[in-house]
Amino acid sequence: MVIEKICCLGAGYVGGPTCSVIALKCPDITVTVCDKSEDRIKQWNSDKLPIYEPGLDDVVKTCRGRNLFFSTDIAKGIQEADLIFISVNTPTKIVGNGKGRAADLKYVESAARMIADLATSNKIVVEKSTVPVKAAEIIMKILRANTKPGVDYQILSNPEFLAEGTAIVDLIEADRVLIGGEETPEGQKAIQELCWVYEHWIPAKNILTTNTWSSELSKLAANAFLAQRISSINSLTAVCEATGADVAEVAKAVGRDSRIGPKFLEASIGFGGSCFQKDILNLIYLSECLHLPEVAAYWQQVLSLNEFQKTRFTRKVIESLFNTVTDKNIAILGFSFKKNTGDTRESPAIHVSKTLLDEGAKLHIYDPKVEPEQIYYELTGTYVKTEHENIKKCVEIHDTAYSAVTGAHAIVLCTEWDEFKELNFNKIYEVMMKPAYLFDGRKILDHEALQRIGFHVQTIGKRLARTGSIRAQGSLTMP
Ligand SMILES: NC(=O)c1ccc[n+]([C@@H]2O[C@H](COP(=O)([O-])OP(=O)(O)OC[C@H]3O[C@@H](n4cnc5c(N)ncnc54)[C@H](O)[C@@H]3O)[C@@H](O)[C@H]2O)c1
Ligand SMILES: O=c1ccn([C@@H]2O[C@H](COP(=O)(O)OP(=O)(O)O[C@H]3O[C@H](CO)[C@@H](O)[C@H](O)[C@H]3O)[C@@H](O)[C@H]2O)c(=O)[nH]1
């Protein structure tokens, strides 16, 4: 089979950018991205795309209407396609068996059932969503139990490794593409067909093929390893603050060992995003189901350390502000889980903001890409506007960082947006309450320069020397 038409179920952070890049690099293939959400598809077809991702607008503008289409007509998409990506969400279960840990596969299952109902010709079905090991078996069972005469399915696993904020570059210059399939001649043929799609721009040596279960597990393993590095360096921040070591210096020295490498060793207030926690919980649940409590406990510690880090940082803020933030104005700079995305899922800024609100603070939040409604949603758990009225009494969303910090007792920097490095802190110091506190949760500012201006500065993994101009009002170190 030559792949002429691809359909993708799920027009989210993965389906949208991935298929846009496939359309860009494969002008001979027609790509249709389908979603059951009319609103989302309307946005993909508008000038304001539903997600912010550097470079995405240009790719979509080049291909949309040419060989890239966004549609709610799932039936047509499925029927016409030779190959179907399943890129639906796989959140952590919130009820029932395995709640709080297992992945909820209801959207994957419903996508498989739609394909089974609607397909009238052979399909290669590709699991792109992140799933527990053996999830492809569920898709296989549903499809093969409902096969119509003359329709044959091959199921592949092709996990996605893009990171938000760098998705387009990650897709175009992928370190590797991973494709798992059945160890049968038909399975191997399907793998080769998907390889052919990627070979339009990915060197063949960077396309790894495995069996289905290795592919599924590799995705969980990659995220677990990445998150483990962050928890490892974050665990040392507490040691640095207590001893006078500087975590940036430690990370540099450790990362120079070519066996360890320098990437993903940035200490922070903790990792966020929709993937790390969810996928490690998934791995923990899998380990428990396989009666491997030691393995489960090992990965659980990566998550526990992350919670500890978020709590430790927030406690530091409160303790420094004389152990009370009641009625104090706190400016929160950055609300997304990392720079260059408007995504707030599991953002550490949510933990910081909720804790400060519980302690009675008034928050002034600024983020260059997160919509106010999204911030209110994260703080209330609902998009119902009338339910936001209460929180609006203590949370104000600002259009600029300067407006957010005016009259603030403290600034808490939660996301490493580049524009925060360019702020005029002399001007900011003037408009803040005194003593003026600044907590840099991302280690991106020039702390010595801030101290010279007069700020009381605290950061992660480094005990800052008190300069002459500083009259320390709170404890500078964590217990
Ligand atoms: N966000 C990332 O950076 C990232 C990276 C790699 C892998 N992943 C994985 O990819 C998957 C998708 O993640 P995401 O962030 O794109 O999720 P998302 O929530 O942004 O998008 C999922 C979309 O699927 C749609 N959908 C659900 N069921 C559907 C159905 N039956 N038919 C059509 N559309 C349907 C939803 O309406 C939603 O728009 C998850 O498994 C995630 O773990 C995410
Ligand atoms: O040294 C670091 C690197 C990252 N982070 C934080 O870790 C979180 C996740 O960052 P990142 O991994 O860059 O973004 P994600 O979009 O969550 O991407 C991860 O999760 C995706 C979904 O599975 C995978 O595809 C990617 O490969 C994997 O990097 C963010 O809060 C970052 O601020 C740190 O604190 N220190």
Coordinates of C-alpha atoms and ligand atoms in Angstrom, one line a residue:
M1 CA 0.0 0.0 0.0
V2 CA 1.3 3.5 -0.8
I3 CA 0.2 6.0 1.9
E4 CA -1.7 8.7 0.1
K5 CA -4.1 9.8 2.8
I6 CA -3.5 10.1 6.6
C7 CA -6.2 10.9 9.2
C8 CA -5.4 11.9 12.7
L9 CA -7.9 11.5 15.5
G10 CA -7.2 14.2 18.1
A11 CA -6.2 17.8 17.2
G12 CA -4.4 18.6 20.4
Y13 CA -0.8 19.5 21.3
V14 CA 0.4 16.3 19.6
G15 CA -2.0 15.7 16.7
G16 CA -1.9 19.3 15.5
P17 CA 1.8 20.0 15.3
T18 CA 2.8 16.4 14.3
C19 CA 0.4 16.3 11.3
S20 CA 1.2 19.9 10.3
V21 CA 4.9 18.8 10.0
I22 CA 4.0 15.6 8.1
A23 CA 1.9 17.7 5.7
L24 CA 4.9 20.1 5.3
K25 CA 7.4 17.4 4.6
C26 CA 5.2 15.1 2.6
P27 CA 3.4 17.2 -0.1
D28 CA 2.4 14.0 -1.8
I29 CA 0.3 13.0 1.2
T30 CA -3.1 14.5 2.2
V31 CA -3.4 14.9 6.0
T32 CA -6.7 15.5 7.7
V33 CA -6.7 16.2 11.5
C34 CA -10.1 15.4 13.0
D35 CA -11.4 16.2 16.5
K36 CA -14.8 15.8 18.1
S37 CA -14.5 19.3 19.5
E38 CA -16.0 21.7 17.0
D39 CA -14.5 24.6 18.9
R40 CA -10.9 23.2 18.6
I41 CA -11.3 22.6 14.9
K42 CA -12.8 26.0 14.3
Q43 CA -9.6 27.5 16.0
W44 CA -7.3 25.3 13.8
N45 CA -9.1 26.7 10.8
S46 CA -8.8 30.3 12.0
D47 CA -5.9 32.9 12.3
K48 CA -5.6 32.2 16.0
L49 CA -4.6 28.6 16.5
P50 CA -5.7 26.8 19.6
I51 CA -2.2 26.3 20.9
Y52 CA 0.9 28.6 21.0
E53 CA 4.0 26.9 19.6
P54 CA 6.9 28.8 18.0
G55 CA 7.0 28.2 14.2
L56 CA 3.6 26.4 14.1
D57 CA 1.7 29.3 12.5
D58 CA 4.0 29.4 9.5
V59 CA 3.8 25.6 9.0
V60 CA 0.0 25.6 9.2
K61 CA -0.3 28.7 6.9
T62 CA 1.9 27.0 4.3
C63 CA 0.0 23.7 4.2
R64 CA -3.6 24.4 5.3
G65 CA -6.0 24.0 2.4
R66 CA -3.2 22.5 0.3
N67 CA -2.6 19.0 1.8
L68 CA -3.5 19.8 5.4
F69 CA -7.1 19.9 6.6
F70 CA -8.8 20.2 10.0
S71 CA -12.2 18.7 10.3
T72 CA -14.9 17.4 12.6
D73 CA -16.0 15.0 9.9
I74 CA -14.4 12.0 11.6
A75 CA -16.3 9.4 9.5
K76 CA -15.0 10.9 6.2
G77 CA -11.5 11.2 7.6
I78 CA -11.4 7.5 8.7
Q79 CA -13.0 6.2 5.6
E80 CA -10.7 7.9 3.2
A81 CA -7.4 7.3 5.1
D82 CA -4.8 4.6 4.5
L83 CA -3.2 5.3 7.8
I84 CA -4.9 6.7 11.0
F85 CA -3.0 8.2 13.9
I86 CA -4.7 8.0 17.3
S87 CA -3.5 11.1 19.1
V88 CA -6.2 11.5 21.7
N89 CA -5.7 12.4 25.4
T90 CA -4.8 9.6 27.9
P91 CA -5.2 11.4 31.3
T92 CA -4.8 9.7 34.7
K93 CA -8.0 8.0 35.8
I94 CA -9.9 10.0 38.4
V95 CA -12.4 7.3 39.3
G96 CA -12.6 3.5 39.6
N97 CA -9.8 0.9 39.4
G98 CA -6.4 2.4 39.5
K99 CA -7.7 5.9 40.1
G100 CA -5.0 8.5 40.5
R101 CA -2.4 6.3 38.8
A102 CA -3.6 4.3 35.8
A103 CA -4.0 5.9 32.4
D104 CA -7.6 6.4 31.4
L105 CA -7.9 4.7 28.0
K106 CA -11.5 5.6 27.4
Y107 CA -10.7 8.0 24.5
V108 CA -8.3 5.5 22.9
E109 CA -11.0 2.9 23.1
S110 CA -13.6 5.2 21.7
A111 CA -11.3 6.1 18.8
A112 CA -10.7 2.4 18.1
R113 CA -14.5 1.8 18.2
M114 CA -15.1 4.6 15.7
I115 CA -12.5 3.2 13.3
A116 CA -14.1 -0.3 13.7
D117 CA -17.6 1.1 13.0
L118 CA -16.6 3.3 10.0
A119 CA -13.7 1.7 8.2
T120 CA -14.6 0.1 4.8
S121 CA -11.0 -0.6 3.6
N122 CA -7.6 -1.7 5.0
K123 CA -6.1 0.6 7.5
I124 CA -2.8 1.0 9.4
V125 CA -3.8 2.2 12.8
V126 CA -1.0 4.0 14.7
E127 CA -1.1 4.5 18.4
K128 CA 0.6 7.9 18.9
S129 CA -0.9 8.7 22.3
T130 CA 1.2 7.7 25.3
V131 CA -0.3 4.5 26.7
P132 CA 0.5 1.7 29.1
V133 CA 2.4 -1.3 27.8
K134 CA 0.0 -3.7 26.0
A135 CA -2.5 -0.9 25.1
A136 CA -2.2 -1.8 21.5
E137 CA -3.7 -5.1 22.4
I138 CA -6.9 -3.3 23.3
I139 CA -7.0 -1.6 20.0
M140 CA -6.2 -4.9 18.2
K141 CA -9.0 -6.7 20.0
I142 CA -11.6 -4.0 19.3
L143 CA -10.7 -3.7 15.6
R144 CA -10.3 -7.4 14.9
A145 CA -13.5 -8.4 16.7
N146 CA -15.4 -6.0 14.5
T147 CA -13.6 -6.5 11.2
K148 CA -15.9 -6.2 8.1
P149 CA -15.3 -8.6 5.2
G150 CA -12.3 -7.4 3.1
V151 CA -11.0 -5.0 5.8
D152 CA -7.7 -5.7 7.4
Y153 CA -6.0 -3.8 10.2
Q154 CA -2.3 -3.4 11.2
I155 CA -1.7 -1.7 14.5
L156 CA 1.6 0.1 15.1
S157 CA 3.0 2.0 18.1
N158 CA 4.7 5.3 17.2
P159 CA 5.0 7.3 20.4
E160 CA 5.7 11.0 20.2
F161 CA 8.7 12.6 21.9
L162 CA 8.2 16.3 21.1
A163 CA 8.4 18.8 24.0
E164 CA 6.0 21.8 24.1
G165 CA 7.6 25.1 23.3
T166 CA 10.0 23.4 20.9
A167 CA 7.6 21.0 19.1
I168 CA 8.3 22.1 15.5
V169 CA 12.1 21.8 15.8
D170 CA 11.7 18.5 17.7
L171 CA 9.5 17.1 14.9
I172 CA 11.7 18.4 12.1
E173 CA 15.0 17.4 13.7
A174 CA 13.8 14.4 15.8
D175 CA 16.6 12.6 17.6
R176 CA 14.8 9.4 16.7
V177 CA 11.4 8.2 15.5
L178 CA 10.3 5.0 17.1
I179 CA 8.0 2.5 15.4
G180 CA 6.8 -0.8 17.0
G181 CA 4.7 -3.4 15.3
E182 CA 3.8 -7.0 15.2
E183 CA 6.6 -9.5 14.4
T184 CA 4.7 -10.9 11.4
P185 CA 5.3 -10.3 7.7
E186 CA 2.2 -8.0 7.6
G187 CA 3.3 -6.2 10.8
Q188 CA 6.8 -5.6 9.3
K189 CA 5.3 -4.4 6.0
A190 CA 3.1 -1.9 8.0
I191 CA 6.2 -0.7 9.8
Q192 CA 8.0 -0.1 6.5
E193 CA 5.0 1.9 5.2
L194 CA 5.1 4.2 8.2
C195 CA 9.0 4.4 7.9
W196 CA 8.4 5.6 4.3
V197 CA 6.3 8.6 5.6
Y198 CA 9.0 9.7 8.0
E199 CA 11.9 9.1 5.6
H200 CA 10.6 12.1 3.7
W201 CA 12.7 14.1 6.1
I202 CA 14.2 11.9 8.9
P203 CA 17.4 10.0 8.0
A204 CA 16.7 6.2 8.0
K205 CA 19.3 5.6 10.7
N206 CA 17.3 7.7 13.1
I207 CA 14.2 5.6 12.6
L208 CA 14.2 2.8 15.2
T209 CA 11.9 -0.2 14.7
T210 CA 11.0 -2.6 17.6
N211 CA 8.3 -4.9 18.7
T212 CA 5.1 -3.2 19.9
W213 CA 5.6 -3.6 23.6
S214 CA 9.2 -2.3 23.5
S215 CA 8.0 0.8 21.7
E216 CA 5.2 1.5 24.2
L217 CA 7.5 0.9 27.2
S218 CA 10.3 3.1 25.7
K219 CA 8.0 6.1 25.8
L220 CA 7.2 5.7 29.5
A221 CA 10.9 5.0 30.2
A222 CA 12.1 8.1 28.3
N223 CA 9.8 10.4 30.3
A224 CA 10.7 8.7 33.5
F225 CA 14.4 9.1 32.9
L226 CA 14.0 12.8 32.0
A227 CA 11.9 13.5 35.1
Q228 CA 14.3 11.6 37.2
R229 CA 17.1 13.9 36.1
I230 CA 15.1 16.9 37.2
S231 CA 14.2 15.4 40.6
S232 CA 17.9 14.4 41.1
I233 CA 19.2 17.9 40.5
N234 CA 16.2 19.4 42.5
S235 CA 17.0 17.1 45.4
L236 CA 20.5 18.7 45.6
T237 CA 19.1 22.3 45.6
A238 CA 18.1 21.8 49.3
V239 CA 21.6 20.5 50.0
C240 CA 23.1 23.5 48.2
E241 CA 21.0 26.1 50.1
A242 CA 22.1 24.5 53.4
T243 CA 25.8 24.3 52.7
G244 CA 26.7 27.1 50.4
A245 CA 27.2 25.0 47.3
D246 CA 25.7 26.5 44.1
V247 CA 23.5 24.0 42.2
A248 CA 24.3 25.6 38.8
E249 CA 28.0 25.0 39.4
V250 CA 27.3 21.4 40.6
A251 CA 25.1 20.7 37.5
K252 CA 27.8 22.1 35.2
A253 CA 30.5 20.0 36.8
V254 CA 28.4 16.8 36.9
G255 CA 27.1 17.4 33.3
R256 CA 30.6 17.6 31.9
D257 CA 31.0 13.9 32.4
S258 CA 30.1 12.7 28.9
R259 CA 28.3 9.7 30.4
I260 CA 25.9 12.0 32.2
G261 CA 25.7 15.0 29.7
P262 CA 24.6 18.6 30.4
K263 CA 21.0 18.6 29.3
F264 CA 17.9 18.5 31.6
L265 CA 19.9 19.5 34.7
E266 CA 18.2 22.9 35.3
A267 CA 17.1 23.1 38.9
S268 CA 13.6 24.5 39.2
I269 CA 10.5 24.8 41.4
G270 CA 9.6 21.4 40.1
F271 CA 8.6 19.9 36.7
G272 CA 5.1 20.4 35.3
G273 CA 3.4 19.6 32.1
S274 CA 0.8 17.1 31.1
C275 CA 3.2 14.2 30.6
F276 CA 5.8 13.5 33.3
Q277 CA 3.6 13.0 36.3
K278 CA 0.9 11.1 34.3
D279 CA 3.4 8.8 32.6
I280 CA 5.4 8.0 35.7
L281 CA 2.1 7.3 37.5
N282 CA 1.3 5.0 34.6
L283 CA 4.7 3.2 35.1
I284 CA 4.1 2.9 38.8
Y285 CA 0.7 1.4 38.3
L286 CA 2.1 -1.0 35.7
S287 CA 4.8 -2.1 38.1
E288 CA 2.3 -2.6 40.9
C289 CA 0.1 -4.7 38.6
L290 CA 3.2 -6.8 37.8
H291 CA 3.8 -7.3 41.5
L292 CA 7.0 -5.3 41.5
P293 CA 6.6 -3.0 44.5
E294 CA 10.3 -2.1 44.6
V295 CA 10.2 -0.8 41.0
A296 CA 7.0 1.1 41.8
A297 CA 8.6 2.7 44.9
Y298 CA 11.7 3.7 42.9
W299 CA 9.7 5.7 40.4
Q300 CA 7.3 7.0 43.0
Q301 CA 10.2 8.8 44.7
V302 CA 10.8 10.9 41.5
L303 CA 7.2 12.3 41.9
S304 CA 7.5 12.7 45.7
L305 CA 10.6 14.7 45.3
N306 CA 8.8 16.9 42.8
E307 CA 6.0 17.6 45.3
F308 CA 8.6 18.3 48.0
Q309 CA 10.3 20.8 45.8
K310 CA 7.1 22.8 45.0
T311 CA 6.1 22.8 48.7
R312 CA 9.6 23.7 49.8
F313 CA 9.7 26.7 47.5
T314 CA 6.3 28.0 48.5
R315 CA 7.1 27.6 52.2
K316 CA 10.3 29.6 51.6
V317 CA 8.2 32.4 50.1
I318 CA 5.8 32.5 53.1
E319 CA 8.5 32.2 55.8
S320 CA 10.5 35.0 54.2
L321 CA 7.5 37.3 54.2
F322 CA 7.5 37.2 58.1
N323 CA 5.5 33.9 58.0
T324 CA 2.3 35.7 56.8
V325 CA 1.1 36.7 53.4
T326 CA -2.5 37.5 54.5
D327 CA -3.6 40.5 52.4
K328 CA -0.2 41.0 50.9
N329 CA 0.1 41.6 47.2
I330 CA 2.1 39.0 45.5
A331 CA 3.0 39.2 41.8
I332 CA 3.2 35.9 40.0
L333 CA 5.4 36.1 36.9
G334 CA 4.6 33.3 34.6
F335 CA 1.8 30.7 34.8
S336 CA 2.5 28.2 32.0
F337 CA 4.5 25.1 33.0
K338 CA 7.5 26.2 30.9
K339 CA 8.4 29.1 28.5
N340 CA 7.1 29.3 25.0
T341 CA 3.8 27.5 25.6
G342 CA 0.4 28.7 26.9
D343 CA -0.1 25.2 28.4
T344 CA -0.8 25.2 32.1
R345 CA -1.3 21.5 32.8
E346 CA 0.4 20.6 36.1
S347 CA 2.2 23.9 36.1
P348 CA 4.1 24.4 39.3
A349 CA 2.6 28.0 39.3
I350 CA -0.7 26.4 40.2
H351 CA 0.7 24.9 43.4
V352 CA 2.4 28.1 44.4
S353 CA -0.7 30.2 43.6
K354 CA -3.2 28.0 45.4
T355 CA -1.0 27.8 48.5
L356 CA -0.5 31.5 48.7
L357 CA -4.3 32.0 48.2
D358 CA -5.0 29.6 51.1
E359 CA -2.7 31.7 53.2
G360 CA -4.8 34.8 52.4
A361 CA -2.6 36.5 49.7
K362 CA -3.8 38.7 46.9
L363 CA -2.3 37.5 43.7
H364 CA -1.4 39.6 40.6
I365 CA -0.7 37.2 37.8
Y366 CA 1.0 37.9 34.5
D367 CA 1.8 35.4 31.8
P368 CA 2.5 36.4 28.1
K369 CA 0.6 33.5 26.6
V370 CA -1.9 32.1 29.1
E371 CA -5.5 33.3 28.7
P372 CA -7.1 34.7 31.9
E373 CA -10.0 32.1 31.7
Q374 CA -7.4 29.4 31.8
I375 CA -5.8 30.8 34.9
Y376 CA -9.2 31.0 36.6
Y377 CA -9.9 27.5 35.5
E378 CA -6.7 26.1 37.1
L379 CA -7.5 27.9 40.3
T380 CA -11.2 27.0 40.6
G381 CA -11.4 23.7 38.6
T382 CA -14.2 25.0 36.4
Y383 CA -14.6 27.0 33.2
V384 CA -18.0 28.3 34.3
K385 CA -17.6 32.1 34.4
T386 CA -20.0 32.7 37.3
E387 CA -17.9 30.4 39.4
H388 CA -14.8 32.7 38.8
E389 CA -16.4 35.7 40.6
N390 CA -15.2 34.6 44.1
I391 CA -11.6 34.0 43.1
K392 CA -11.5 37.3 41.2
K393 CA -11.7 39.0 44.6
C394 CA -8.2 37.8 45.3
V395 CA -6.7 37.2 41.9
E396 CA -6.1 39.9 39.3
I397 CA -4.7 39.0 35.9
H398 CA -2.5 41.6 34.3
D399 CA -1.5 42.5 30.7
T400 CA 2.1 43.4 31.6
A401 CA 4.6 42.4 34.2
Y402 CA 5.0 46.1 35.2
S403 CA 1.3 46.3 36.0
A404 CA 1.4 43.1 38.0
V405 CA 4.3 44.2 40.2
T406 CA 3.0 47.7 41.0
G407 CA 2.3 47.8 44.7
A408 CA 3.5 44.2 45.3
H409 CA 5.2 43.1 48.5
A410 CA 6.9 40.3 46.6
I411 CA 7.5 38.9 43.1
V412 CA 7.4 35.1 42.6
L413 CA 8.9 34.1 39.3
C414 CA 7.4 30.8 38.3
T415 CA 8.1 30.4 34.5
E416 CA 11.4 31.2 32.7
W417 CA 10.0 33.4 29.9
D418 CA 12.8 35.3 28.2
E419 CA 11.1 38.6 28.5
F420 CA 11.4 38.5 32.4
K421 CA 15.2 38.8 31.9
E422 CA 14.7 42.0 30.0
L423 CA 12.6 43.8 32.7
N424 CA 13.7 47.1 34.1
F425 CA 14.1 46.1 37.8
N426 CA 15.2 49.6 38.9
K427 CA 11.8 50.8 37.7
I428 CA 10.1 47.7 39.3
Y429 CA 11.8 48.3 42.7
E430 CA 10.5 51.9 42.7
V431 CA 6.8 50.8 42.4
M432 CA 6.9 47.9 44.9
M433 CA 6.2 47.9 48.6
K434 CA 9.4 47.9 50.8
P435 CA 11.1 45.8 51.7
A436 CA 10.8 44.4 48.2
Y437 CA 11.1 40.6 47.9
L438 CA 11.9 38.6 44.8
F439 CA 11.8 34.8 44.6
D440 CA 13.3 33.5 41.4
G441 CA 12.0 29.9 41.0
R442 CA 13.8 29.5 37.7
K443 CA 17.3 30.9 38.4
I444 CA 17.1 33.2 35.3
L445 CA 17.8 36.7 36.8
D446 CA 21.0 38.4 37.8
H447 CA 20.6 38.1 41.6
E448 CA 23.6 40.1 42.6
A449 CA 22.4 43.0 40.4
L450 CA 18.9 42.8 42.0
Q451 CA 20.5 42.8 45.5
R452 CA 22.4 45.9 44.6
I453 CA 19.1 47.6 43.6
G454 CA 17.8 46.8 47.1
F455 CA 15.7 43.6 46.5
H456 CA 15.7 40.8 49.0
V457 CA 16.4 37.9 46.7
Q458 CA 16.0 34.2 47.1
T459 CA 16.4 31.5 44.5
I460 CA 16.7 27.8 44.2
G461 CA 19.9 25.9 45.0
K462 CA 22.0 28.9 45.9
R463 CA 22.4 30.8 49.2
L464 CA 22.8 34.4 48.2
A465 CA 25.3 36.5 50.2
R466 CA 23.7 39.4 52.0
T467 CA 25.1 42.6 50.4
G468 CA 25.7 45.8 52.2
S469 CA 22.5 47.4 50.9
I470 CA 20.4 44.6 52.2
R471 CA 18.7 44.6 55.6
A472 CA 17.6 41.0 55.9
Q473 CA 14.0 40.9 57.2
G474 CA 13.3 37.2 56.9
S475 CA 15.4 34.0 57.0
L476 CA 17.5 33.7 53.9
T477 CA 17.9 30.0 54.1
M478 CA 15.5 27.1 54.4
P479 CA 15.6 24.9 57.4
Ligands
LIG1 N1 1.4 17.4 25.0 C1 2.6 16.8 24.7 O1 3.6 17.6 24.6 C2 2.7 15.4 24.4 C3 4.0 14.9 23.8 C4 4.1 13.6 23.5 C5 3.0 12.7 23.8 N2 1.9 13.2 24.3 C6 0.7 12.2 24.4 O2 -0.1 12.4 23.3 C7 -1.5 12.2 23.6 C8 -2.3 13.5 23.3 O3 -1.8 14.6 24.1 P1 -2.2 16.1 23.8 O4 -1.4 16.9 24.7 O5 -2.2 16.3 22.3 O6 -3.8 16.0 24.3 P2 -4.9 17.1 24.0 O7 -5.8 17.0 25.2 O8 -4.2 18.5 23.7 O9 -5.6 16.7 22.7 C9 -6.4 15.5 22.6 C10 -7.5 15.8 21.6 O10 -8.2 14.5 21.3 C11 -9.6 14.8 21.1 N3 -10.3 13.6 21.2 C12 -10.5 12.7 22.2 N4 -11.2 11.6 21.8 C13 -11.4 11.8 20.5 C14 -12.0 11.0 19.5 N5 -12.5 9.8 19.8 N6 -12.0 11.4 18.2 C15 -11.5 12.6 17.9 N7 -10.9 13.4 18.8 C16 -10.8 13.0 20.0 C17 -9.9 15.8 22.2 O11 -11.1 16.5 21.9 C18 -8.6 16.7 22.2 O12 -8.8 17.8 21.4 C19 -1.5 11.9 25.1 O13 -1.5 10.5 25.2 C20 -0.2 12.5 25.6 O14 0.3 11.8 26.7 C21 1.7 14.5 24.6
LIG2 O1 16.3 20.8 33.2 C1 15.0 20.9 33.3 C2 14.2 20.6 32.2 C3 12.8 20.7 32.3 N1 12.3 21.2 33.5 C4 10.8 21.3 33.7 O2 10.3 20.0 33.3 C5 8.9 20.2 32.8 C6 8.8 19.5 31.4 O3 9.6 20.1 30.5 P1 9.9 19.5 29.0 O4 10.2 18.1 29.2 O5 10.8 20.4 28.3 O6 8.4 19.7 28.3 P2 7.2 18.6 28.0 O7 6.4 19.3 26.9 O8 6.6 18.2 29.2 O9 8.0 17.4 27.3 C7 8.2 16.1 28.0 O10 7.0 15.3 27.9 C8 6.6 15.1 26.5 C9 5.3 14.3 26.6 O11 5.4 13.0 26.8 C10 7.7 14.3 25.8 O12 7.3 14.0 24.5 C11 9.0 15.1 25.8 O13 10.0 14.3 25.2 C12 9.4 15.4 27.3 O14 10.5 16.3 27.3 C13 8.8 21.7 32.7 O15 8.0 22.2 33.8 C14 10.2 22.3 32.7 O16 10.2 23.6 33.2 C15 13.1 21.5 34.6 O17 12.6 21.8 35.7 N2 14.5 21.3 34.4

